[in-house]
Amino acid sequence: MDQWTETTTADWHRRAEQQAFDGRAFVDGHRHQTVNKKTLTSINPATGAALVEIAAAEAVDVDHAVAVAKAAFMDRRWTGQSAEARKSVLLRLADLVEAHRDELALLDSLEMGKPITEALSVDVPGTAGTFRWYAEAIDKQADEIPSTAPGSTALVTREPLGVVAAITPWNYPLEIAAWKIAPALAMGNSVVHKPAPQASLSVLRLAELAIEAGLPDGVLNVLPGEAVVGEALGRHPDVDVLSFTGSTAVAKRLLEYSGQSNMKRLSLEAGGKTANVVFADTDDLKHAAEMAAAGAFYNLGQVCSANCRLLVERSIHDEFIGLLCEASQAYAPGDPLDPNSRTGALVSDAHASKVRQAIEQGRADGRLLHGGGQPKIDGASDAFLEPTVIGNLPSEHALLHEEIFGPLLTVEVFDSEAEAVQLANRTVYGLAASLWTGSLARAHRVSAELVAGTVSVNTVDALGVTTPFGGFKQSGFGRDLSLHALETYSALKTTWIQFG
């Protein structure tokens, strides 16, 4: 258990040198090697150094984990417990997440380059808060007795589905895992979770803490690995529901796997290309510019709902871009273990190389307004990129339409409200959108016309555990967070009793 919270860069580097790593899978309540003992090397993107060998599960390991999870569900060791008992376990898990805050934050920072301050202040508290919120929701659920004819009674109950497969990305390794694991467990299901191979350590540690909190063996299982694990889960006949966050291309494959196997239920949160629309009647342009920079460059733009497309009304374009470029300087990358760094490294050299290629393409075809550089933070890694702003791209340019998932913000100009809406909706995605205006009427009018699962007005990327998160169009379907997430992991059952 953590005894102290580091406050300096040197402290965190010392803690990193002392940190123990365990990359083995977690099934049936304990760590173990996968059947074929294959591994992947976990790399610290900020230094290029190897951290540990991570288990690379295969289909045979999926079969075992799913069988364990199914047995745990069928014997009702978890779902058969009272609501109060399940609530107590998840509350204890939330407490343990907070108690191990330093360790969990450090694991995420070392594996995917996230600034330690962000992991400490946002990701880990968000994880604990999610488990606590769904724990408190367990005993607040009520079944129904609808109206029926005299001489009969109908009971409508919400039932757990069985084995839940959860597949999560590397950009928020712990927090997005909690978005899926917490409501799935709250409903009484068993879970087999596949974290991203780039960042698996914190969720593997979470599974150990869950057992310490009192979760029965076999109810939560974690299998690291590559795409073969996701395909095996997608095709498995004993997986009852699969919840996914990741790319649209993979989401489409999961749709195929479901149809080719047992028609398992799916909740797919896929790609995004969020527009941030700034009207000339915005009350505070400086604040809007600061938030535009945050929306585009927080987590180095490695956010599915990142505000990566900026649409600015022509009359304020030059002024706003000046304010934006000034605000973007605050997101210059730094050592992830420096508490003063607001951004760190991209998740890998390979991903950074793809983003660099996109930046060079934008520089060649448009106008570089800010950034574009590749600083050397420690002299070894190539995973650090400056926040970059590019304008003057042709309307059909790939950078305006394809998800880049990095610190690249494109700028477009509009002359009317109708044109702004048309440009914002000119995408195959529909995850999120933002708009800035001082007009209440315009806020309502434009929000209604934007095709997005979340519309943020006079802010960016608004999100909370009480509100549903998910998309329209090729951003997928289903919702994380809020009470609506419980619908993903359950189904309604009618029991009709005839007594007259």
mmCIF file of N, CA and C in Angstrom, residues 344-401:
data_model
loop_
_atom_site.group_PDB
_atom_site.id
_atom_site.type_symbol
_atom_site.label_atom_id
_atom_site.label_comp_id
_atom_site.label_asym_id
_atom_site.label_seq_id
_atom_site.Cartn_x
_atom_site.Cartn_y
_atom_site.Cartn_z
ATOM 1 N N GLY A 344 2.972 14.554 -21.773
ATOM 2 C CA GLY A 344 4.155 13.713 -21.736
ATOM 3 C C GLY A 344 4.512 13.208 -23.119
ATOM 4 N N ALA A 345 4.699 11.879 -23.215
ATOM 5 C CA ALA A 345 5.053 11.247 -24.476
ATOM 6 C C ALA A 345 3.827 10.590 -25.094
ATOM 7 N N LEU A 346 3.835 10.463 -26.426
ATOM 8 C CA LEU A 346 2.841 9.624 -27.062
ATOM 9 C C LEU A 346 3.107 8.173 -26.669
ATOM 10 N N VAL A 347 2.158 7.307 -26.924
ATOM 11 C CA VAL A 347 2.205 5.965 -26.364
ATOM 12 C C VAL A 347 3.366 5.129 -26.886
ATOM 13 N N SER A 348 3.879 5.442 -28.066
ATOM 14 C CA SER A 348 4.983 4.665 -28.629
ATOM 15 C C SER A 348 5.660 5.454 -29.732
ATOM 16 N N ASP A 349 6.889 5.062 -30.055
ATOM 17 C CA ASP A 349 7.581 5.672 -31.188
ATOM 18 C C ASP A 349 6.824 5.425 -32.479
ATOM 19 N N ALA A 350 6.246 4.228 -32.605
ATOM 20 C CA ALA A 350 5.525 3.896 -33.836
ATOM 21 C C ALA A 350 4.314 4.802 -34.022
ATOM 22 N N HIS A 351 3.550 5.018 -32.937
ATOM 23 C CA HIS A 351 2.390 5.900 -33.049
ATOM 24 C C HIS A 351 2.841 7.337 -33.305
ATOM 25 N N ALA A 352 3.897 7.770 -32.632
ATOM 26 C CA ALA A 352 4.415 9.125 -32.850
ATOM 27 C C ALA A 352 4.846 9.313 -34.297
ATOM 28 N N SER A 353 5.409 8.269 -34.907
ATOM 29 C CA SER A 353 5.836 8.364 -36.297
ATOM 30 C C SER A 353 4.647 8.587 -37.226
ATOM 31 N N LYS A 354 3.527 7.910 -36.974
ATOM 32 C CA LYS A 354 2.322 8.107 -37.786
ATOM 33 C C LYS A 354 1.785 9.530 -37.639
ATOM 34 N N VAL A 355 1.806 10.044 -36.408
ATOM 35 C CA VAL A 355 1.317 11.406 -36.195
ATOM 36 C C VAL A 355 2.254 12.413 -36.855
ATOM 37 N N ARG A 356 3.556 12.164 -36.782
ATOM 38 C CA ARG A 356 4.516 13.061 -37.456
ATOM 39 C C ARG A 356 4.261 13.100 -38.956
ATOM 40 N N GLN A 357 3.969 11.946 -39.540
ATOM 41 C CA GLN A 357 3.676 11.912 -40.975
ATOM 42 C C GLN A 357 2.446 12.759 -41.299
ATOM 43 N N ALA A 358 1.434 12.696 -40.432
ATOM 44 C CA ALA A 358 0.241 13.512 -40.646
ATOM 45 C C ALA A 358 0.575 14.993 -40.544
ATOM 46 N N ILE A 359 1.416 15.356 -39.583
ATOM 47 C CA ILE A 359 1.810 16.758 -39.428
ATOM 48 C C ILE A 359 2.567 17.239 -40.664
ATOM 49 N N GLU A 360 3.481 16.420 -41.172
ATOM 50 C CA GLU A 360 4.235 16.810 -42.362
ATOM 51 C C GLU A 360 3.322 16.938 -43.576
ATOM 52 N N GLN A 361 2.333 16.061 -43.658
ATOM 53 C CA GLN A 361 1.361 16.160 -44.747
ATOM 54 C C GLN A 361 0.583 17.468 -44.649
ATOM 55 N N GLY A 362 0.182 17.823 -43.433
ATOM 56 C CA GLY A 362 -0.532 19.075 -43.240
ATOM 57 C C GLY A 362 0.333 20.291 -43.520
ATOM 58 N N ARG A 363 1.596 20.219 -43.125
ATOM 59 C CA ARG A 363 2.516 21.323 -43.379
ATOM 60 C C ARG A 363 2.716 21.538 -44.885
ATOM 61 N N ALA A 364 2.738 20.433 -45.629
ATOM 62 C CA ALA A 364 2.962 20.533 -47.072
ATOM 63 C C ALA A 364 1.730 21.045 -47.812
ATOM 64 N N ASP A 365 0.547 20.654 -47.340
ATOM 65 C CA ASP A 365 -0.684 20.964 -48.077
ATOM 66 C C ASP A 365 -1.451 22.158 -47.518
ATOM 67 N N GLY A 366 -1.070 22.633 -46.337
ATOM 68 C CA GLY A 366 -1.770 23.743 -45.714
ATOM 69 C C GLY A 366 -0.790 24.752 -45.161
ATOM 70 N N ARG A 367 -1.156 25.360 -44.062
ATOM 71 C CA ARG A 367 -0.315 26.384 -43.448
ATOM 72 C C ARG A 367 -0.072 26.031 -41.987
ATOM 73 N N LEU A 368 1.186 25.918 -41.604
ATOM 74 C CA LEU A 368 1.546 25.637 -40.219
ATOM 75 C C LEU A 368 1.376 26.905 -39.393
ATOM 76 N N LEU A 369 0.478 26.860 -38.426
ATOM 77 C CA LEU A 369 0.193 28.029 -37.587
ATOM 78 C C LEU A 369 0.902 27.976 -36.240
ATOM 79 N N HIS A 370 1.209 26.755 -35.792
ATOM 80 C CA HIS A 370 1.887 26.624 -34.496
ATOM 81 C C HIS A 370 2.482 25.225 -34.388
ATOM 82 N N GLY A 371 3.642 25.135 -33.735
ATOM 83 C CA GLY A 371 4.224 23.850 -33.380
ATOM 84 C C GLY A 371 4.849 23.127 -34.551
ATOM 85 N N GLY A 372 4.661 21.806 -34.558
ATOM 86 C CA GLY A 372 5.211 20.981 -35.616
ATOM 87 C C GLY A 372 6.538 20.354 -35.290
ATOM 88 N N GLY A 373 7.106 20.682 -34.134
ATOM 89 C CA GLY A 373 8.423 20.179 -33.790
ATOM 90 C C GLY A 373 8.401 18.848 -33.058
ATOM 91 N N GLN A 374 9.584 18.254 -32.935
ATOM 92 C CA GLN A 374 9.766 16.987 -32.233
ATOM 93 C C GLN A 374 10.895 17.172 -31.217
ATOM 94 N N PRO A 375 10.582 17.647 -30.025
ATOM 95 C CA PRO A 375 11.627 17.897 -29.045
ATOM 96 C C PRO A 375 12.222 16.604 -28.500
ATOM 97 N N LYS A 376 13.438 16.681 -28.071
ATOM 98 C CA LYS A 376 14.105 15.563 -27.406
ATOM 99 C C LYS A 376 14.123 15.847 -25.906
ATOM 100 N N ILE A 377 13.301 15.118 -25.175
ATOM 101 C CA ILE A 377 13.195 15.371 -23.735
ATOM 102 C C ILE A 377 14.323 14.704 -22.976
ATOM 103 N N ASP A 378 14.619 13.456 -23.336
ATOM 104 C CA ASP A 378 15.690 12.757 -22.639
ATOM 105 C C ASP A 378 16.802 12.313 -23.590
ATOM 106 N N GLY A 379 16.694 12.682 -24.843
ATOM 107 C CA GLY A 379 17.724 12.344 -25.800
ATOM 108 C C GLY A 379 17.596 10.976 -26.421
ATOM 109 N N ALA A 380 16.605 10.174 -25.978
ATOM 110 C CA ALA A 380 16.500 8.800 -26.487
ATOM 111 C C ALA A 380 15.204 8.561 -27.245
ATOM 112 N N SER A 381 14.098 8.951 -26.664
ATOM 113 C CA SER A 381 12.803 8.621 -27.243
ATOM 114 C C SER A 381 12.418 9.591 -28.358
ATOM 115 N N ASP A 382 11.701 9.057 -29.347
ATOM 116 C CA ASP A 382 11.148 9.877 -30.428
ATOM 117 C C ASP A 382 9.653 10.084 -30.250
ATOM 118 N N ALA A 383 9.127 9.855 -29.059
ATOM 119 C CA ALA A 383 7.678 9.859 -28.840
ATOM 120 C C ALA A 383 7.146 11.195 -28.335
ATOM 121 N N PHE A 384 7.962 12.235 -28.356
ATOM 122 C CA PHE A 384 7.506 13.553 -27.912
ATOM 123 C C PHE A 384 7.232 14.446 -29.119
ATOM 124 N N LEU A 385 6.044 15.042 -29.164
ATOM 125 C CA LEU A 385 5.679 15.934 -30.255
ATOM 126 C C LEU A 385 5.069 17.216 -29.698
ATOM 127 N N GLU A 386 5.370 18.326 -30.353
ATOM 128 C CA GLU A 386 4.768 19.599 -29.967
ATOM 129 C C GLU A 386 3.303 19.653 -30.397
ATOM 130 N N PRO A 387 2.465 20.362 -29.643
ATOM 131 C CA PRO A 387 1.106 20.617 -30.125
ATOM 132 C C PRO A 387 1.178 21.419 -31.414
ATOM 133 N N THR A 388 0.404 20.986 -32.411
ATOM 134 C CA THR A 388 0.527 21.542 -33.755
ATOM 135 C C THR A 388 -0.830 22.024 -34.252
ATOM 136 N N VAL A 389 -0.842 23.211 -34.853
ATOM 137 C CA VAL A 389 -2.053 23.798 -35.424
ATOM 138 C C VAL A 389 -1.811 24.051 -36.904
ATOM 139 N N ILE A 390 -2.717 23.562 -37.753
ATOM 140 C CA ILE A 390 -2.574 23.702 -39.197
ATOM 141 C C ILE A 390 -3.881 24.233 -39.794
ATOM 142 N N GLY A 391 -3.773 25.224 -40.649
ATOM 143 C CA GLY A 391 -4.924 25.797 -41.338
ATOM 144 C C GLY A 391 -4.763 25.737 -42.847
ATOM 145 N N ASN A 392 -5.740 26.293 -43.551
ATOM 146 C CA ASN A 392 -5.709 26.419 -45.017
ATOM 147 C C ASN A 392 -5.619 25.079 -45.745
ATOM 148 N N LEU A 393 -6.249 24.045 -45.206
ATOM 149 C CA LEU A 393 -6.274 22.764 -45.898
ATOM 150 C C LEU A 393 -7.481 22.704 -46.831
ATOM 151 N N PRO A 394 -7.361 22.043 -47.977
ATOM 152 C CA PRO A 394 -8.520 21.868 -48.863
ATOM 153 C C PRO A 394 -9.638 21.117 -48.140
ATOM 154 N N SER A 395 -10.869 21.383 -48.507
ATOM 155 C CA SER A 395 -12.022 20.873 -47.761
ATOM 156 C C SER A 395 -12.089 19.354 -47.725
ATOM 157 N N GLU A 396 -11.531 18.675 -48.723
ATOM 158 C CA GLU A 396 -11.580 17.214 -48.752
ATOM 159 C C GLU A 396 -10.276 16.584 -48.277
ATOM 160 N N HIS A 397 -9.417 17.381 -47.675
ATOM 161 C CA HIS A 397 -8.126 16.856 -47.229
ATOM 162 C C HIS A 397 -8.327 15.774 -46.167
ATOM 163 N N ALA A 398 -7.506 14.739 -46.216
ATOM 164 C CA ALA A 398 -7.642 13.603 -45.306
ATOM 165 C C ALA A 398 -7.550 14.028 -43.848
ATOM 166 N N LEU A 399 -6.724 15.015 -43.534
ATOM 167 C CA LEU A 399 -6.551 15.416 -42.136
ATOM 168 C C LEU A 399 -7.815 16.018 -41.537
ATOM 169 N N LEU A 400 -8.724 16.476 -42.380
ATOM 170 C CA LEU A 400 -9.985 17.020 -41.886
ATOM 171 C C LEU A 400 -11.027 15.936 -41.643
ATOM 172 N N HIS A 401 -10.720 14.716 -42.052
ATOM 173 C CA HIS A 401 -11.737 13.661 -42.001
ATOM 174 C C HIS A 401 -11.284 12.402 -41.265
#
